[in-house]
Amino acid sequence: MEYVLMELQWQLCSETNLALFFPKPITLEKQQKCWALSDSIQKMPEVIEVVIGMNTLSVFIVPLTWAELTTFKDRLSDLLNDIPSKTIQGKHVEIPVQYGGKYGPDLAAMANDLNLSVEAVVDLHTKATYTVYFIGFQPGFPYLGGLSESLYFPRHAIPRTQVPAGSVGIGGEQTGVYPFESPGGWQLLGQTDTALFDLTKTSPTLLNAGDTLTFKAIDIHQ
């Protein structure tokens, strides 16, 4: 694709780390290319780990000489000439949410700033089907694609020191759910009782890359 050839390039972040950033906007198609690239790169003998981000890849490698590193970077660059896509047929999960009030302390103010009613914000947030791009930040924390552009909203300039577990929020162009209590700067719309991480289960993480989910409004509190 043209944007791949013209804009994509590997950035050397350290002696043992290279990163790739797809140009905005964030799309599922680019994430699928990240998934495919990760599979190919992980097989290289120099590679220790490949970490997938939101339309980004970070490759951690064994220490190399400068000549070896240059050769390795050229091999990575060759992969950008024809990047395949990888489709993951994941499961679908519905997450029930209590919106607004003590569960979503930012909902009313955010709706006001967007010139929308609280009900309209909830409607836009619940009618979309989201795709899990990757899991990060906390065990089980899903970074989701598919948020309506009408709900794009910046994070808080000063993050909260304490965000309750199960909080459903929006940060920039993304929406997600906090599996655990933690500091955080996302705009909080509501809260769910659904556990996203449970060590007592064979697969502790409820969601994985490629899964889809929808939010269901249980109630809207004022």
GROMACS .gro file of C-alpha atoms in nm:
model
  222
    1MET     CA    1   0.000   0.000   0.000
    2GLU     CA    2   0.119   0.351  -0.074
    3TYR     CA    3   0.123   0.475   0.287
    4VAL     CA    4   0.337   0.175   0.382
    5LEU     CA    5   0.604   0.249   0.124
    6MET     CA    6   0.609   0.626   0.172
    7GLU     CA    7   0.569   0.674   0.545
    8LEU     CA    8   0.653   0.358   0.739
    9GLN     CA    9   1.003   0.316   0.872
   10TRP     CA   10   1.169   0.148   1.168
   11GLN     CA   11   1.299   0.377   1.439
   12LEU     CA   12   1.600   0.274   1.644
   13CYS     CA   13   1.508   0.344   2.008
   14SER     CA   14   1.809   0.178   2.172
   15GLU     CA   15   2.078  -0.078   2.100
   16THR     CA   16   1.822  -0.353   2.157
   17ASN     CA   17   1.489  -0.198   2.054
   18LEU     CA   18   1.328  -0.085   1.728
   19ALA     CA   19   0.980   0.058   1.688
   20LEU     CA   20   0.733   0.097   1.403
   21PHE     CA   21   0.448   0.350   1.404
   22PHE     CA   22   0.172   0.343   1.146
   23PRO     CA   23   0.053   0.691   1.043
   24LYS     CA   24  -0.279   0.814   1.177
   25PRO     CA   25  -0.570   0.762   1.169
   26ILE     CA   26  -0.581   0.446   1.380
   27THR     CA   27  -0.760   0.170   1.188
   28LEU     CA   28  -0.832  -0.201   1.224
   29GLU     CA   29  -0.662  -0.265   0.889
   30LYS     CA   30  -0.332  -0.127   1.022
   31GLN     CA   31  -0.370  -0.326   1.343
   32GLN     CA   32  -0.419  -0.643   1.139
   33LYS     CA   33  -0.089  -0.564   0.967
   34CYS     CA   34   0.075  -0.526   1.308
   35TRP     CA   35  -0.055  -0.870   1.404
   36ALA     CA   36   0.083  -1.020   1.082
   37LEU     CA   37   0.420  -0.847   1.114
   38SER     CA   38   0.452  -0.964   1.473
   39ASP     CA   39   0.411  -1.327   1.366
   40SER     CA   40   0.687  -1.293   1.104
   41ILE     CA   41   0.930  -1.096   1.321
   42GLN     CA   42   0.894  -1.322   1.624
   43LYS     CA   43   1.049  -1.607   1.422
   44MET     CA   44   1.376  -1.420   1.364
   45PRO     CA   45   1.663  -1.558   1.574
   46GLU     CA   46   1.772  -1.211   1.691
   47VAL     CA   47   1.428  -1.133   1.839
   48ILE     CA   48   1.352  -1.171   2.209
   49GLU     CA   49   1.003  -1.025   2.211
   50VAL     CA   50   0.759  -0.831   1.993
   51VAL     CA   51   0.515  -0.601   2.174
   52ILE     CA   52   0.205  -0.488   1.987
   53GLY     CA   53   0.058  -0.145   2.059
   54MET     CA   54  -0.214   0.067   1.899
   55ASN     CA   55  -0.107   0.057   1.533
   56THR     CA   56   0.252   0.021   1.657
   57LEU     CA   57   0.514  -0.252   1.705
   58SER     CA   58   0.811  -0.262   1.938
   59VAL     CA   59   1.081  -0.522   1.869
   60PHE     CA   60   1.326  -0.623   2.142
   61ILE     CA   61   1.641  -0.799   2.024
   62VAL     CA   62   1.965  -0.948   2.152
   63PRO     CA   63   2.269  -0.714   2.161
   64LEU     CA   64   2.422  -0.678   1.813
   65THR     CA   65   2.720  -0.504   1.663
   66TRP     CA   66   2.644  -0.191   1.462
   67ALA     CA   67   2.693  -0.381   1.137
   68GLU     CA   68   2.463  -0.662   1.253
   69LEU     CA   69   2.203  -0.411   1.372
   70THR     CA   70   2.209  -0.232   1.036
   71THR     CA   71   2.159  -0.562   0.855
   72PHE     CA   72   1.877  -0.659   1.090
   73LYS     CA   73   1.702  -0.324   1.039
   74ASP     CA   74   1.728  -0.371   0.661
   75ARG     CA   75   1.563  -0.713   0.697
   76LEU     CA   76   1.279  -0.556   0.895
   77SER     CA   77   1.242  -0.282   0.636
   78ASP     CA   78   1.210  -0.542   0.359
   79LEU     CA   79   0.899  -0.672   0.536
   80LEU     CA   80   0.730  -0.334   0.484
   81ASN     CA   81   0.722  -0.373   0.107
   82ASP     CA   82   0.431  -0.614   0.115
   83ILE     CA   83   0.270  -0.644   0.457
   84PRO     CA   84   0.000  -0.912   0.482
   85SER     CA   85  -0.301  -0.876   0.707
   86LYS     CA   86  -0.396  -1.116   0.982
   87THR     CA   87  -0.759  -1.162   1.075
   88ILE     CA   88  -0.828  -1.306   1.419
   89GLN     CA   89  -1.163  -1.477   1.462
   90GLY     CA   90  -1.215  -1.397   1.828
   91LYS     CA   91  -1.514  -1.436   2.055
   92HIS     CA   92  -1.778  -1.171   2.121
   93VAL     CA   93  -1.843  -1.039   2.473
   94GLU     CA   94  -2.120  -0.810   2.600
   95ILE     CA   95  -2.030  -0.595   2.898
   96PRO     CA   96  -2.313  -0.449   3.110
   97VAL     CA   97  -2.250  -0.096   3.237
   98GLN     CA   98  -2.402   0.138   3.493
   99TYR     CA   99  -2.360   0.479   3.327
  100GLY     CA  100  -2.331   0.817   3.497
  101GLY     CA  101  -2.373   0.928   3.856
  102LYS     CA  102  -2.119   0.786   4.100
  103TYR     CA  103  -2.033   0.518   3.842
  104GLY     CA  104  -1.945   0.763   3.565
  105PRO     CA  105  -1.847   1.097   3.720
  106ASP     CA  106  -1.731   1.249   3.389
  107LEU     CA  107  -2.031   1.155   3.176
  108ALA     CA  108  -2.245   1.467   3.227
  109ALA     CA  109  -1.960   1.716   3.181
  110MET     CA  110  -1.829   1.533   2.876
  111ALA     CA  111  -2.175   1.526   2.718
  112ASN     CA  112  -2.210   1.899   2.779
  113ASP     CA  113  -1.872   1.973   2.618
  114LEU     CA  114  -1.967   1.760   2.317
  115ASN     CA  115  -2.304   1.940   2.286
  116LEU     CA  116  -2.480   1.606   2.330
  117SER     CA  117  -2.731   1.479   2.581
  118VAL     CA  118  -2.616   1.218   2.831
  119GLU     CA  119  -2.852   0.972   2.664
  120ALA     CA  120  -2.699   1.044   2.322
  121VAL     CA  121  -2.348   0.977   2.454
  122VAL     CA  122  -2.460   0.647   2.605
  123ASP     CA  123  -2.642   0.554   2.284
  124LEU     CA  124  -2.332   0.620   2.071
  125HIS     CA  125  -2.112   0.431   2.317
  126THR     CA  126  -2.337   0.125   2.332
  127LYS     CA  127  -2.439   0.086   1.970
  128ALA     CA  128  -2.083   0.041   1.840
  129THR     CA  129  -1.912  -0.297   1.812
  130TYR     CA  130  -1.552  -0.267   1.930
  131THR     CA  131  -1.249  -0.477   1.837
  132VAL     CA  132  -0.975  -0.553   2.090
  133TYR     CA  133  -0.653  -0.428   1.927
  134PHE     CA  134  -0.426  -0.538   2.208
  135ILE     CA  135  -0.407  -0.588   2.586
  136GLY     CA  136  -0.185  -0.351   2.783
  137PHE     CA  137  -0.136  -0.105   3.072
  138GLN     CA  138  -0.286  -0.354   3.320
  139PRO     CA  139  -0.344  -0.731   3.294
  140GLY     CA  140  -0.666  -0.764   3.097
  141PHE     CA  141  -0.697  -0.395   2.999
  142PRO     CA  142  -0.841  -0.389   2.642
  143TYR     CA  143  -0.744  -0.117   2.398
  144LEU     CA  144  -1.044  -0.096   2.169
  145GLY     CA  145  -1.097   0.028   1.817
  146GLY     CA  146  -1.435   0.136   1.685
  147LEU     CA  147  -1.525   0.437   1.901
  148SER     CA  148  -1.752   0.685   1.724
  149GLU     CA  149  -1.563   0.999   1.621
  150SER     CA  150  -1.843   1.196   1.786
  151LEU     CA  151  -1.713   1.069   2.122
  152TYR     CA  152  -1.344   1.147   2.078
  153PHE     CA  153  -1.245   1.337   2.391
  154PRO     CA  154  -0.911   1.424   2.550
  155ARG     CA  155  -0.786   1.265   2.869
  156HIS     CA  156  -0.780   1.466   3.191
  157ALA     CA  157  -0.485   1.705   3.208
  158ILE     CA  158  -0.428   1.586   3.566
  159PRO     CA  159  -0.500   1.213   3.606
  160ARG     CA  160  -0.695   1.080   3.900
  161THR     CA  161  -0.486   0.905   4.160
  162GLN     CA  162  -0.757   0.642   4.205
  163VAL     CA  163  -0.989   0.498   3.940
  164PRO     CA  164  -1.222   0.218   4.059
  165ALA     CA  165  -1.192  -0.131   3.910
  166GLY     CA  166  -1.445  -0.187   3.634
  167SER     CA  167  -1.452   0.178   3.529
  168VAL     CA  168  -1.544   0.231   3.163
  169GLY     CA  169  -1.381   0.534   3.009
  170ILE     CA  170  -1.276   0.728   2.702
  171GLY     CA  171  -0.927   0.859   2.637
  172GLY     CA  172  -0.874   1.043   2.310
  173GLU     CA  173  -0.986   0.813   2.027
  174GLN     CA  174  -1.017   0.503   2.244
  175THR     CA  175  -1.251   0.348   2.495
  176GLY     CA  176  -1.169   0.076   2.746
  177VAL     CA  177  -1.226  -0.079   3.088
  178TYR     CA  178  -0.998  -0.064   3.393
  179PRO     CA  179  -0.964  -0.423   3.528
  180PHE     CA  180  -0.811  -0.301   3.855
  181GLU     CA  181  -0.818   0.007   4.075
  182SER     CA  182  -0.535   0.235   3.965
  183PRO     CA  183  -0.441   0.590   3.875
  184GLY     CA  184  -0.579   0.698   3.539
  185GLY     CA  185  -0.661   0.994   3.320
  186TRP     CA  186  -0.949   0.867   3.108
  187GLN     CA  187  -1.295   1.025   3.114
  188LEU     CA  188  -1.512   0.791   3.323
  189LEU     CA  189  -1.855   0.715   3.174
  190GLY     CA  190  -1.965   0.423   3.387
  191GLN     CA  191  -1.873   0.103   3.564
  192THR     CA  192  -1.916  -0.271   3.513
  193ASP     CA  193  -1.907  -0.570   3.749
  194THR     CA  194  -1.763  -0.790   3.473
  195ALA     CA  195  -1.422  -0.923   3.575
  196LEU     CA  196  -1.164  -0.873   3.299
  197PHE     CA  197  -0.888  -1.064   3.478
  198ASP     CA  198  -0.931  -1.366   3.705
  199LEU     CA  199  -0.633  -1.580   3.809
  200THR     CA  200  -0.861  -1.863   3.921
  201LYS     CA  201  -0.956  -1.933   3.557
  202THR     CA  202  -0.754  -2.133   3.306
  203SER     CA  203  -0.746  -1.828   3.080
  204PRO     CA  204  -0.727  -1.537   3.328
  205THR     CA  205  -0.779  -1.264   3.068
  206LEU     CA  206  -1.141  -1.227   2.957
  207LEU     CA  207  -1.048  -1.048   2.635
  208ASN     CA  208  -0.773  -1.102   2.380
  209ALA     CA  209  -0.662  -0.933   2.059
  210GLY     CA  210  -0.920  -0.991   1.787
  211ASP     CA  211  -1.216  -1.033   2.022
  212THR     CA  212  -1.514  -0.802   1.979
  213LEU     CA  213  -1.735  -0.650   2.244
  214THR     CA  214  -2.035  -0.430   2.295
  215PHE     CA  215  -2.140  -0.232   2.600
  216LYS     CA  216  -2.497  -0.264   2.731
  217ALA     CA  217  -2.651   0.010   2.942
  218ILE     CA  218  -2.808  -0.134   3.257
  219ASP     CA  219  -2.907   0.210   3.381
  220ILE     CA  220  -2.822   0.579   3.331
  221HIS     CA  221  -2.777   0.764   3.661
  222GLN     CA  222  -2.797   1.139   3.706
   0.00000   0.00000   0.00000
